[in-house]
Amino acid sequence: MGLLSKKDSKLILDPLADNNPITIQVLGICSALAITAELEASIVMSISVLFVLGIGNVVISLMRNIIPSKIRIIVQLIVVATLVIIVDLVLKAFAYELSKTLSVFVGLIITNCIIMGRFEAFALANGPWRSFLDGIGNALGYAVILIIVGFFRELLGSGTLLGIPVLGDPIEKTGLYSIGYENNGFMLLSPMALIVVGIIIWVQRSRNKALIED
Amino acid sequence: MLEHVELFFKSIFIDNMVFATFLGMCSYLAVSKKVSTAVGLGAAVIFVLAITVPLNWLLDQYLLQPGALSWLGEEYADYDLSFLSFIMFIATIATMVQLVEIVVEKFSPSLYNSLGIFLPLIAVNCAILGGSLFMQSREIPTLGLATTYGIGSGIGWFLAILAIAAIREKIRYSNVPPALRGLGITFIITGLMAIGFMSFGGMLTGGDEEAPKEEKTALIEKELGQEKEVLVAEHSRSNNIKVTE
């Protein structure tokens, strides 16, 4: 990271692990759980959040001195809603099938707590460049968890990754299926997302004892 | 009347906000450490959903839907403002929350004291916006049904947060592995509760109603051709994660 000073690169790297928005700050859980049955949907969702959070943080940061603090929530909501409408229209135009899978969850980026949380906690107090880095960092931290969950749910649930069968053909009994492996259809159900995230938290906190709650 | 009852129970149990669609998870996890605060927030959510869902229904019906502006005159019948729905819905919610806060403070200080701190939080609760968006995507036909849907989803959310808060109060005395304490175990408990709530899936239709098969179901059927998988996919359909209506 020759481009960035040490402090700046910390803004990006911290949310990836030790200050992860989902597992540590507990922000933005709703969408993380609902759309992770397929890896592709998780990736698209991550990119949408990256876009909204990156740009939104800069916009709010530029306006931070002129927003009256009493109505700041409404101002923030309008900024996010505008960005989300852009994302929604782009998805509908170029990836219609996928936008149907994501259904209302694209709209729910507006109330995704990561976005409001970062606006409140960071963009209102920092300059545009640092806010941009913070937005990118947190969106990447969100993306990491989404992609891990999506990867395991799709691999174990339907034996595919991004729709491509990787474990062989379950009907012809090739690949892994020839030795009696079965897809675990349970992984496709929504409750399993919660349990997978629970396990990620477990692994992360066992590796870093400082994060353990009492 | 029957359809009201049906929608009411459907929105509480089958399409439970927390367990079926994961809406409002953030505040669900953050405010569920004590039963008393959980009850406060839950009540505020019911209150706000009961107001904003019908309001947004009116907005959707007479302003946003394709052709909704025809009441203005023939020449407006082609207008489609549905791309504005996110911004309109969230603006309505934010203003309503503010308004409700002012009104409650003026007329019922005791209610304000119990709900007060939670009301501003609610504007950014996904359950509220989610209620309106699901109302729109499921095309709920009348204002009355929209109100029922709002109240029902609110009660569903209330029950969920009440249950998890009670469990979290109890689990403090259990010997949970250190790394799972707090957030981790809450996630896993919620997952188990969600599996439990899935059993409400066949409650209303009783299994005799043949709903149109979703693409996803057909796809899984084709790929796997196994009875078990079909069953699972049907579950996820009744769970309504992938809304196709």
Tab-separated table of C-alpha atoms in Angstrom:
chain	number	residue	atom	x	y	z
A	1	MET	CA	0.000	0.000	0.000
A	2	GLY	CA	2.497	2.558	-1.146
A	3	LEU	CA	-0.268	4.937	-2.129
A	4	LEU	CA	-1.767	5.200	1.304
A	5	SER	CA	-0.297	6.293	4.586
A	6	LYS	CA	-0.327	3.823	7.444
A	7	LYS	CA	-3.336	5.482	9.039
A	8	ASP	CA	-5.293	5.400	5.815
A	9	SER	CA	-4.594	1.768	5.074
A	10	LYS	CA	-5.726	0.930	8.595
A	11	LEU	CA	-9.107	2.435	7.672
A	12	ILE	CA	-9.443	-0.146	4.933
A	13	LEU	CA	-7.882	-3.144	6.632
A	14	ASP	CA	-9.437	-2.893	10.086
A	15	PRO	CA	-13.038	-3.589	9.039
A	16	LEU	CA	-11.897	-6.681	7.163
A	17	ALA	CA	-11.160	-8.586	10.334
A	18	ASP	CA	-10.900	-7.118	13.812
A	19	ASN	CA	-13.563	-4.485	13.381
A	20	ASN	CA	-15.766	-6.313	10.899
A	21	PRO	CA	-19.133	-4.588	10.423
A	22	ILE	CA	-21.111	-7.818	10.591
A	23	THR	CA	-19.394	-9.964	13.173
A	24	ILE	CA	-18.085	-7.267	15.514
A	25	GLN	CA	-20.079	-4.076	15.012
A	26	VAL	CA	-23.289	-6.089	14.375
A	27	LEU	CA	-24.438	-3.867	11.519
A	28	GLY	CA	-26.206	-4.827	8.319
A	29	ILE	CA	-27.238	-8.311	9.297
A	30	CYS	CA	-30.615	-8.401	7.546
A	31	SER	CA	-29.411	-8.438	3.992
A	32	ALA	CA	-26.365	-10.509	4.849
A	33	LEU	CA	-28.586	-13.389	5.856
A	34	ALA	CA	-31.442	-13.223	3.461
A	35	ILE	CA	-29.689	-13.322	0.105
A	36	THR	CA	-26.715	-15.596	0.700
A	37	ALA	CA	-28.197	-18.853	-0.600
A	38	GLU	CA	-26.260	-18.294	-3.825
A	39	LEU	CA	-22.760	-16.962	-4.260
A	40	GLU	CA	-23.690	-14.783	-7.228
A	41	ALA	CA	-26.383	-12.918	-5.310
A	42	SER	CA	-23.950	-12.332	-2.438
A	43	ILE	CA	-21.350	-10.884	-4.783
A	44	VAL	CA	-23.816	-8.559	-6.498
A	45	MET	CA	-25.171	-7.430	-3.140
A	46	SER	CA	-21.623	-6.719	-1.938
A	47	ILE	CA	-20.860	-4.644	-5.008
A	48	SER	CA	-24.086	-2.671	-4.549
A	49	VAL	CA	-23.240	-1.933	-0.939
A	50	LEU	CA	-19.676	-1.002	-1.926
A	51	PHE	CA	-21.028	1.532	-4.398
A	52	VAL	CA	-23.646	3.013	-2.069
A	53	LEU	CA	-21.390	3.185	0.968
A	54	GLY	CA	-18.358	4.536	-0.887
A	55	ILE	CA	-20.218	7.342	-2.646
A	56	GLY	CA	-22.649	8.004	0.189
A	57	ASN	CA	-19.840	8.459	2.680
A	58	VAL	CA	-18.169	11.031	0.421
A	59	VAL	CA	-21.421	12.948	-0.164
A	60	ILE	CA	-22.291	13.062	3.518
A	61	SER	CA	-18.748	14.023	4.393
A	62	LEU	CA	-18.844	16.922	1.924
A	63	MET	CA	-22.141	18.116	3.387
A	64	ARG	CA	-21.239	17.494	7.010
A	65	ASN	CA	-20.872	21.173	7.884
A	66	ILE	CA	-24.134	22.342	6.364
A	67	ILE	CA	-26.513	19.619	7.583
A	68	PRO	CA	-28.496	20.794	10.621
A	69	SER	CA	-28.057	18.011	13.166
A	70	LYS	CA	-31.789	17.788	13.900
A	71	ILE	CA	-32.755	16.634	10.437
A	72	ARG	CA	-29.571	14.769	9.588
A	73	ILE	CA	-31.270	11.356	9.610
A	74	ILE	CA	-33.698	12.438	6.919
A	75	VAL	CA	-30.914	13.987	4.841
A	76	GLN	CA	-28.884	10.794	5.133
A	77	LEU	CA	-31.858	8.660	4.175
A	78	ILE	CA	-32.496	10.751	1.078
A	79	VAL	CA	-28.853	10.489	-0.019
A	80	VAL	CA	-28.872	6.704	0.427
A	81	ALA	CA	-32.270	6.311	-1.202
A	82	THR	CA	-31.079	8.175	-4.286
A	83	LEU	CA	-27.989	5.979	-4.598
A	84	VAL	CA	-30.038	2.836	-4.045
A	85	ILE	CA	-32.497	3.815	-6.767
A	86	ILE	CA	-29.523	4.084	-9.146
A	87	VAL	CA	-28.328	0.610	-8.126
A	88	ASP	CA	-31.831	-0.807	-8.483
A	89	LEU	CA	-32.363	0.622	-11.944
A	90	VAL	CA	-28.934	-0.576	-13.122
A	91	LEU	CA	-29.643	-4.081	-11.812
A	92	LYS	CA	-33.055	-4.144	-13.453
A	93	ALA	CA	-31.518	-3.079	-16.745
A	94	PHE	CA	-28.501	-5.375	-16.858
A	95	ALA	CA	-29.258	-8.289	-14.536
A	96	TYR	CA	-33.014	-8.654	-14.450
A	97	GLU	CA	-33.125	-12.267	-13.209
A	98	LEU	CA	-30.795	-11.456	-10.369
A	99	SER	CA	-32.715	-8.360	-9.381
A	100	LYS	CA	-35.764	-10.588	-9.011
A	101	THR	CA	-33.842	-12.916	-6.719
A	102	LEU	CA	-32.730	-9.998	-4.599
A	103	SER	CA	-36.312	-8.642	-4.656
A	104	VAL	CA	-36.885	-6.153	-1.852
A	105	PHE	CA	-33.410	-6.545	-0.424
A	106	VAL	CA	-31.921	-4.030	-2.831
A	107	GLY	CA	-34.376	-1.477	-1.473
A	108	LEU	CA	-33.453	-2.503	2.014
A	109	ILE	CA	-29.870	-1.320	1.478
A	110	ILE	CA	-31.406	2.048	2.419
A	111	THR	CA	-32.014	0.898	5.946
A	112	ASN	CA	-28.938	-1.278	6.043
A	113	CYS	CA	-27.467	-0.307	9.367
A	114	ILE	CA	-23.906	-0.373	8.006
A	115	ILE	CA	-24.661	2.623	5.853
A	116	MET	CA	-26.344	4.742	8.516
A	117	GLY	CA	-23.864	3.530	11.098
A	118	ARG	CA	-20.837	4.632	9.063
A	119	PHE	CA	-22.471	7.961	8.175
A	120	GLU	CA	-23.117	8.687	11.814
A	121	ALA	CA	-19.901	7.329	13.202
A	122	PHE	CA	-17.433	8.418	10.557
A	123	ALA	CA	-18.548	10.551	7.636
A	124	LEU	CA	-20.064	13.270	9.819
A	125	ALA	CA	-16.733	13.842	11.507
A	126	ASN	CA	-14.115	13.261	8.812
A	127	GLY	CA	-13.022	14.603	5.443
A	128	PRO	CA	-14.149	13.137	2.130
A	129	TRP	CA	-11.015	11.108	1.297
A	130	ARG	CA	-10.843	9.369	4.674
A	131	SER	CA	-14.612	8.831	4.585
A	132	PHE	CA	-14.283	7.250	1.174
A	133	LEU	CA	-11.614	4.853	2.450
A	134	ASP	CA	-13.720	4.050	5.503
A	135	GLY	CA	-16.724	3.349	3.282
A	136	ILE	CA	-14.726	1.064	1.002
A	137	GLY	CA	-13.165	-0.736	3.970
A	138	ASN	CA	-16.454	-1.408	5.695
A	139	ALA	CA	-18.165	-2.472	2.502
A	140	LEU	CA	-15.309	-4.908	1.876
A	141	GLY	CA	-15.625	-6.260	5.410
A	142	TYR	CA	-19.320	-6.800	4.727
A	143	ALA	CA	-18.479	-8.433	1.389
A	144	VAL	CA	-16.024	-10.872	2.981
A	145	ILE	CA	-18.667	-12.286	5.311
A	146	LEU	CA	-21.337	-12.368	2.599
A	147	ILE	CA	-19.039	-14.221	0.230
A	148	ILE	CA	-17.930	-16.749	2.848
A	149	VAL	CA	-21.534	-17.474	3.807
A	150	GLY	CA	-22.674	-17.572	0.174
A	151	PHE	CA	-19.783	-19.877	-0.754
A	152	PHE	CA	-20.573	-22.472	1.892
A	153	ARG	CA	-24.324	-22.323	1.457
A	154	GLU	CA	-24.175	-22.783	-2.280
A	155	LEU	CA	-21.404	-25.405	-2.197
A	156	LEU	CA	-22.967	-27.567	0.493
A	157	GLY	CA	-26.566	-26.821	-0.400
A	158	SER	CA	-26.657	-27.342	-4.132
A	159	GLY	CA	-23.130	-28.500	-4.972
A	160	THR	CA	-22.500	-25.575	-7.307
A	161	LEU	CA	-20.483	-22.358	-7.258
A	162	LEU	CA	-21.832	-19.386	-9.228
A	163	GLY	CA	-24.226	-21.889	-10.794
A	164	ILE	CA	-21.448	-24.165	-12.100
A	165	PRO	CA	-21.529	-27.702	-10.699
A	166	VAL	CA	-18.209	-28.364	-8.958
A	167	LEU	CA	-18.867	-31.563	-7.085
A	168	GLY	CA	-20.025	-33.611	-10.043
A	169	ASP	CA	-23.518	-34.484	-11.229
A	170	PRO	CA	-25.947	-35.638	-8.520
A	171	ILE	CA	-28.214	-37.469	-10.964
A	172	GLU	CA	-25.536	-39.228	-12.994
A	173	LYS	CA	-23.629	-39.909	-9.770
A	174	THR	CA	-20.295	-38.612	-10.966
A	175	GLY	CA	-17.541	-36.906	-8.979
A	176	LEU	CA	-18.089	-36.816	-5.244
A	177	TYR	CA	-21.603	-38.171	-5.622
A	178	SER	CA	-20.221	-41.509	-6.858
A	179	ILE	CA	-18.974	-42.280	-3.364
A	180	GLY	CA	-22.340	-41.569	-1.791
A	181	TYR	CA	-22.133	-37.821	-1.096
A	182	GLU	CA	-25.488	-36.002	-0.938
A	183	ASN	CA	-26.319	-32.319	-1.152
A	184	ASN	CA	-27.507	-30.902	2.126
A	185	GLY	CA	-30.691	-29.138	1.043
A	186	PHE	CA	-30.986	-27.740	4.534
A	187	MET	CA	-28.205	-25.269	3.765
A	188	LEU	CA	-30.471	-23.526	1.281
A	189	LEU	CA	-33.001	-22.671	3.958
A	190	SER	CA	-32.793	-19.288	5.575
A	191	PRO	CA	-32.093	-20.395	9.173
A	192	MET	CA	-28.806	-21.940	8.117
A	193	ALA	CA	-27.473	-18.496	7.213
A	194	LEU	CA	-27.796	-17.510	10.859
A	195	ILE	CA	-26.030	-20.629	12.003
A	196	VAL	CA	-23.204	-20.196	9.473
A	197	VAL	CA	-22.665	-16.603	10.620
A	198	GLY	CA	-22.741	-17.847	14.217
A	199	ILE	CA	-19.978	-20.309	13.377
A	200	ILE	CA	-17.914	-17.622	11.618
A	201	ILE	CA	-18.175	-15.502	14.770
A	202	TRP	CA	-17.143	-18.513	16.838
A	203	VAL	CA	-14.064	-19.174	14.694
A	204	GLN	CA	-13.088	-15.516	14.608
A	205	ARG	CA	-13.371	-15.044	18.340
A	206	SER	CA	-11.555	-18.254	19.160
A	207	ARG	CA	-8.626	-16.994	17.092
A	208	ASN	CA	-8.653	-13.535	18.614
A	209	LYS	CA	-9.339	-13.788	22.328
A	210	ALA	CA	-9.544	-10.021	22.706
A	211	LEU	CA	-12.914	-9.984	20.951
A	212	ILE	CA	-14.648	-12.321	23.406
A	213	GLU	CA	-17.642	-10.793	25.220
A	214	ASP	CA	-18.163	-11.622	28.851
B	1	MET	CA	-63.249	-10.936	7.309
B	2	LEU	CA	-61.677	-14.342	6.819
B	3	GLU	CA	-58.975	-12.938	4.593
B	4	HIS	CA	-58.062	-10.447	7.316
B	5	VAL	CA	-57.683	-13.259	9.839
B	6	GLU	CA	-55.679	-15.282	7.361
B	7	LEU	CA	-53.333	-12.441	6.467
B	8	PHE	CA	-52.967	-11.558	10.133
B	9	PHE	CA	-51.789	-15.004	11.163
B	10	LYS	CA	-49.743	-15.395	8.012
B	11	SER	CA	-47.815	-12.216	8.731
B	12	ILE	CA	-47.246	-13.140	12.367
B	13	PHE	CA	-46.143	-16.735	12.005
B	14	ILE	CA	-45.438	-17.826	8.454
B	15	ASP	CA	-43.841	-14.675	7.098
B	16	ASN	CA	-42.451	-13.626	10.431
B	17	MET	CA	-40.285	-10.566	9.868
B	18	VAL	CA	-37.332	-11.852	11.838
B	19	PHE	CA	-37.398	-15.576	11.258
B	20	ALA	CA	-38.537	-15.779	7.652
B	21	THR	CA	-37.166	-12.629	6.066
B	22	PHE	CA	-34.505	-11.446	8.541
B	23	LEU	CA	-35.793	-7.914	8.694
B	24	GLY	CA	-34.916	-5.672	11.581
B	25	MET	CA	-32.095	-7.965	12.637
B	26	CYS	CA	-29.825	-5.121	13.699
B	27	SER	CA	-32.072	-3.760	16.408
B	28	TYR	CA	-33.253	-7.292	17.130
B	29	LEU	CA	-29.709	-8.220	18.111
B	30	ALA	CA	-28.740	-4.923	19.696
B	31	VAL	CA	-31.761	-4.279	21.919
B	32	SER	CA	-32.553	-7.830	23.042
B	33	LYS	CA	-30.344	-7.967	26.114
B	34	LYS	CA	-33.212	-7.212	28.508
B	35	VAL	CA	-36.887	-8.133	28.273
B	36	SER	CA	-38.116	-4.711	29.395
B	37	THR	CA	-36.309	-2.753	26.668
B	38	ALA	CA	-37.233	-5.396	24.106
B	39	VAL	CA	-40.919	-4.909	24.961
B	40	GLY	CA	-40.557	-1.133	24.523
B	41	LEU	CA	-38.969	-1.424	21.115
B	42	GLY	CA	-41.387	-4.138	20.024
B	43	ALA	CA	-44.377	-1.998	20.938
B	44	ALA	CA	-42.932	0.956	19.052
B	45	VAL	CA	-42.423	-1.227	15.970
B	46	ILE	CA	-46.049	-2.427	16.019
B	47	PHE	CA	-47.186	1.157	16.387
B	48	VAL	CA	-45.099	2.543	13.535
B	49	LEU	CA	-45.791	-0.374	11.167
B	50	ALA	CA	-49.532	-0.041	11.750
B	51	ILE	CA	-49.296	3.589	10.634
B	52	THR	CA	-46.734	3.526	7.845
B	53	VAL	CA	-47.865	0.438	5.902
B	54	PRO	CA	-51.392	1.757	5.168
B	55	LEU	CA	-49.972	5.208	4.473
B	56	ASN	CA	-47.473	3.845	1.993
B	57	TRP	CA	-50.237	1.715	0.515
B	58	LEU	CA	-52.170	4.885	-0.294
B	59	LEU	CA	-49.026	6.447	-1.702
B	60	ASP	CA	-48.347	3.390	-3.834
B	61	GLN	CA	-51.933	3.135	-5.038
B	62	TYR	CA	-52.540	6.765	-5.935
B	63	LEU	CA	-49.098	8.048	-6.835
B	64	LEU	CA	-46.450	5.479	-7.626
B	65	GLN	CA	-47.927	2.470	-9.413
B	66	PRO	CA	-47.982	2.419	-13.195
B	67	GLY	CA	-51.201	4.210	-14.102
B	68	ALA	CA	-51.815	5.313	-10.532
B	69	LEU	CA	-52.112	8.934	-11.538
B	70	SER	CA	-55.193	8.341	-13.697
B	71	TRP	CA	-57.352	10.026	-11.042
B	72	LEU	CA	-55.740	13.278	-12.139
B	73	GLY	CA	-57.080	12.913	-15.654
B	74	GLU	CA	-56.729	10.857	-18.810
B	75	GLU	CA	-53.417	12.329	-19.879
B	76	TYR	CA	-51.677	11.150	-16.705
B	77	ALA	CA	-52.750	7.525	-17.052
B	78	ASP	CA	-49.460	6.420	-18.655
B	79	TYR	CA	-47.178	7.749	-15.955
B	80	ASP	CA	-45.122	5.228	-14.027
B	81	LEU	CA	-43.427	6.686	-10.987
B	82	SER	CA	-42.610	3.362	-9.358
B	83	PHE	CA	-38.880	4.097	-9.511
B	84	LEU	CA	-39.531	6.720	-6.852
B	85	SER	CA	-41.003	4.267	-4.383
B	86	PHE	CA	-37.864	3.805	-2.242
B	87	ILE	CA	-37.381	7.490	-1.690
B	88	MET	CA	-41.088	8.167	-1.093
B	89	PHE	CA	-41.463	5.284	1.326
B	90	ILE	CA	-38.433	6.174	3.374
B	91	ALA	CA	-39.401	9.849	3.457
B	92	THR	CA	-42.891	8.923	4.668
B	93	ILE	CA	-41.442	6.668	7.313
B	94	ALA	CA	-38.943	9.222	8.552
B	95	THR	CA	-41.540	11.995	8.770
B	96	MET	CA	-44.174	9.742	10.325
B	97	VAL	CA	-41.744	8.590	12.977
B	98	GLN	CA	-40.918	12.189	13.788
B	99	LEU	CA	-44.608	13.122	13.829
B	100	VAL	CA	-45.580	10.182	15.992
B	101	GLU	CA	-42.824	11.145	18.390
B	102	ILE	CA	-44.131	14.712	18.699
B	103	VAL	CA	-47.769	13.636	19.072
B	104	VAL	CA	-47.019	10.953	21.630
B	105	GLU	CA	-44.869	13.344	23.629
B	106	LYS	CA	-47.677	15.903	23.707
B	107	PHE	CA	-50.612	13.650	24.531
B	108	SER	CA	-49.199	10.732	26.441
B	109	PRO	CA	-46.000	11.512	28.309
B	110	SER	CA	-46.012	8.120	30.028
B	111	LEU	CA	-46.139	6.272	26.702
B	112	TYR	CA	-43.468	8.644	25.418
B	113	ASN	CA	-41.240	7.769	28.318
B	114	SER	CA	-41.489	4.089	27.574
B	115	LEU	CA	-41.276	4.329	23.770
B	116	GLY	CA	-39.465	7.641	23.437
B	117	ILE	CA	-35.854	6.572	23.086
B	118	PHE	CA	-36.741	3.876	20.594
B	119	LEU	CA	-38.764	5.936	18.180
B	120	PRO	CA	-35.837	7.648	16.403
B	121	LEU	CA	-34.122	4.256	16.114
B	122	ILE	CA	-37.093	2.916	14.270
B	123	ALA	CA	-36.775	5.160	11.226
B	124	VAL	CA	-33.768	3.121	10.184
B	125	ASN	CA	-35.142	-0.258	11.203
B	126	CYS	CA	-35.309	-2.437	8.127
B	127	ALA	CA	-38.479	-4.088	9.416
B	128	ILE	CA	-40.391	-0.855	8.838
B	129	LEU	CA	-39.213	-0.209	5.298
B	130	GLY	CA	-39.374	-3.949	4.626
B	131	GLY	CA	-43.038	-3.980	5.675
B	132	SER	CA	-43.837	-1.334	3.086
B	133	LEU	CA	-41.741	-2.955	0.357
B	134	PHE	CA	-43.293	-6.370	0.923
B	135	MET	CA	-46.719	-4.750	0.970
B	136	GLN	CA	-45.868	-3.355	-2.472
B	137	SER	CA	-44.319	-6.490	-3.943
B	138	ARG	CA	-47.079	-8.784	-2.673
B	139	GLU	CA	-49.704	-6.450	-4.111
B	140	ILE	CA	-51.977	-6.321	-1.123
B	141	PRO	CA	-55.367	-5.328	-2.572
B	142	THR	CA	-57.124	-3.076	-0.031
B	143	LEU	CA	-56.299	-0.462	2.574
B	144	GLY	CA	-57.857	-2.606	5.306
B	145	LEU	CA	-55.681	-5.574	4.421
B	146	ALA	CA	-52.614	-3.349	4.342
B	147	THR	CA	-53.379	-2.221	7.895
B	148	THR	CA	-53.869	-5.812	8.984
B	149	TYR	CA	-50.587	-6.724	7.355
B	150	GLY	CA	-48.786	-3.868	9.131
B	151	ILE	CA	-50.159	-4.784	12.548
B	152	GLY	CA	-49.561	-8.493	11.979
B	153	SER	CA	-45.935	-8.063	10.952
B	154	GLY	CA	-45.397	-5.745	13.896
B	155	ILE	CA	-46.755	-8.333	16.305
B	156	GLY	CA	-44.596	-10.997	14.680
B	157	TRP	CA	-41.510	-8.873	15.218
B	158	PHE	CA	-42.577	-8.121	18.786
B	159	LEU	CA	-42.942	-11.825	19.581
B	160	ALA	CA	-39.537	-12.568	18.089
B	161	ILE	CA	-37.655	-9.935	20.061
B	162	LEU	CA	-39.524	-10.841	23.236
B	163	ALA	CA	-38.594	-14.500	22.839
B	164	ILE	CA	-34.915	-13.880	22.163
B	165	ALA	CA	-34.650	-11.365	25.014
B	166	ALA	CA	-36.123	-13.897	27.431
B	167	ILE	CA	-33.727	-16.577	26.210
B	168	ARG	CA	-30.749	-14.238	26.466
B	169	GLU	CA	-31.647	-13.347	30.039
B	170	LYS	CA	-31.684	-17.034	30.916
B	171	ILE	CA	-28.613	-18.033	28.961
B	172	ARG	CA	-26.447	-15.721	30.993
B	173	TYR	CA	-26.378	-18.445	33.643
B	174	SER	CA	-25.348	-21.170	31.219
B	175	ASN	CA	-21.856	-22.329	30.469
B	176	VAL	CA	-21.469	-21.236	26.848
B	177	PRO	CA	-18.045	-21.670	25.190
B	178	PRO	CA	-16.250	-18.328	25.694
B	179	ALA	CA	-15.881	-17.491	22.003
B	180	LEU	CA	-19.588	-18.039	21.398
B	181	ARG	CA	-20.768	-15.856	24.268
B	182	GLY	CA	-22.971	-12.916	23.401
B	183	LEU	CA	-23.370	-12.494	19.691
B	184	GLY	CA	-22.402	-15.954	18.476
B	185	ILE	CA	-24.835	-17.925	20.577
B	186	THR	CA	-27.595	-15.416	19.830
B	187	PHE	CA	-27.166	-16.063	16.126
B	188	ILE	CA	-27.314	-19.803	16.581
B	189	ILE	CA	-30.369	-19.628	18.847
B	190	THR	CA	-32.112	-17.395	16.332
B	191	GLY	CA	-31.303	-19.935	13.630
B	192	LEU	CA	-32.846	-22.719	15.688
B	193	MET	CA	-35.911	-20.582	16.416
B	194	ALA	CA	-36.247	-19.870	12.708
B	195	ILE	CA	-36.216	-23.596	11.997
B	196	GLY	CA	-38.970	-23.927	14.582
B	197	PHE	CA	-41.015	-21.188	12.943
B	198	MET	CA	-40.763	-22.950	9.602
B	199	SER	CA	-43.132	-25.561	10.964
B	200	PHE	CA	-45.900	-22.959	10.754
B	201	GLY	CA	-45.440	-23.121	6.985
B	202	GLY	CA	-48.407	-25.354	6.211
B	203	MET	CA	-50.663	-23.834	8.864
B	204	LEU	CA	-53.047	-21.872	6.670
B	205	THR	CA	-53.081	-23.643	3.347
B	206	GLY	CA	-53.221	-27.015	5.055
B	207	GLY	CA	-51.362	-28.423	2.075
B	208	ASP	CA	-54.476	-28.652	-0.114
B	209	GLU	CA	-53.928	-25.430	-1.991
B	210	GLU	CA	-51.812	-25.890	-5.097
B	211	ALA	CA	-49.741	-22.753	-5.378
B	212	PRO	CA	-47.937	-22.133	-8.675
B	213	LYS	CA	-44.479	-23.635	-8.648
B	214	GLU	CA	-41.624	-21.225	-8.473
B	215	GLU	CA	-38.783	-21.333	-10.970
B	216	LYS	CA	-36.341	-22.186	-8.240
B	217	THR	CA	-38.360	-25.201	-7.205
B	218	ALA	CA	-38.534	-26.448	-10.746
B	219	LEU	CA	-34.812	-25.930	-11.153
B	220	ILE	CA	-33.890	-27.884	-8.059
B	221	GLU	CA	-36.344	-30.590	-9.019
B	222	LYS	CA	-34.730	-30.907	-12.413
B	223	GLU	CA	-31.206	-30.879	-11.090
B	224	LEU	CA	-31.603	-33.300	-8.293
B	225	GLY	CA	-34.733	-35.286	-8.984
B	226	GLN	CA	-34.839	-36.309	-5.387
B	227	GLU	CA	-37.911	-36.185	-3.263
B	228	LYS	CA	-36.098	-34.782	-0.295
B	229	GLU	CA	-34.830	-31.800	-2.202
B	230	VAL	CA	-38.256	-31.034	-3.620
B	231	LEU	CA	-39.637	-31.041	-0.137
B	232	VAL	CA	-36.934	-28.679	1.028
B	233	ALA	CA	-37.488	-26.310	-1.870
B	234	GLU	CA	-41.192	-26.283	-1.161
B	235	HIS	CA	-40.406	-25.302	2.359
B	236	SER	CA	-38.256	-22.452	1.221
B	237	ARG	CA	-41.067	-21.403	-1.090
B	238	SER	CA	-43.616	-21.299	1.677
B	239	ASN	CA	-40.990	-19.473	3.635
B	240	ASN	CA	-41.240	-16.822	0.993
B	241	ILE	CA	-37.638	-15.717	0.823
B	242	LYS	CA	-37.764	-15.458	-2.931
B	243	VAL	CA	-40.815	-13.370	-3.593
B	244	THR	CA	-42.030	-13.968	-7.083
B	245	GLU	CA	-45.542	-12.641	-6.842
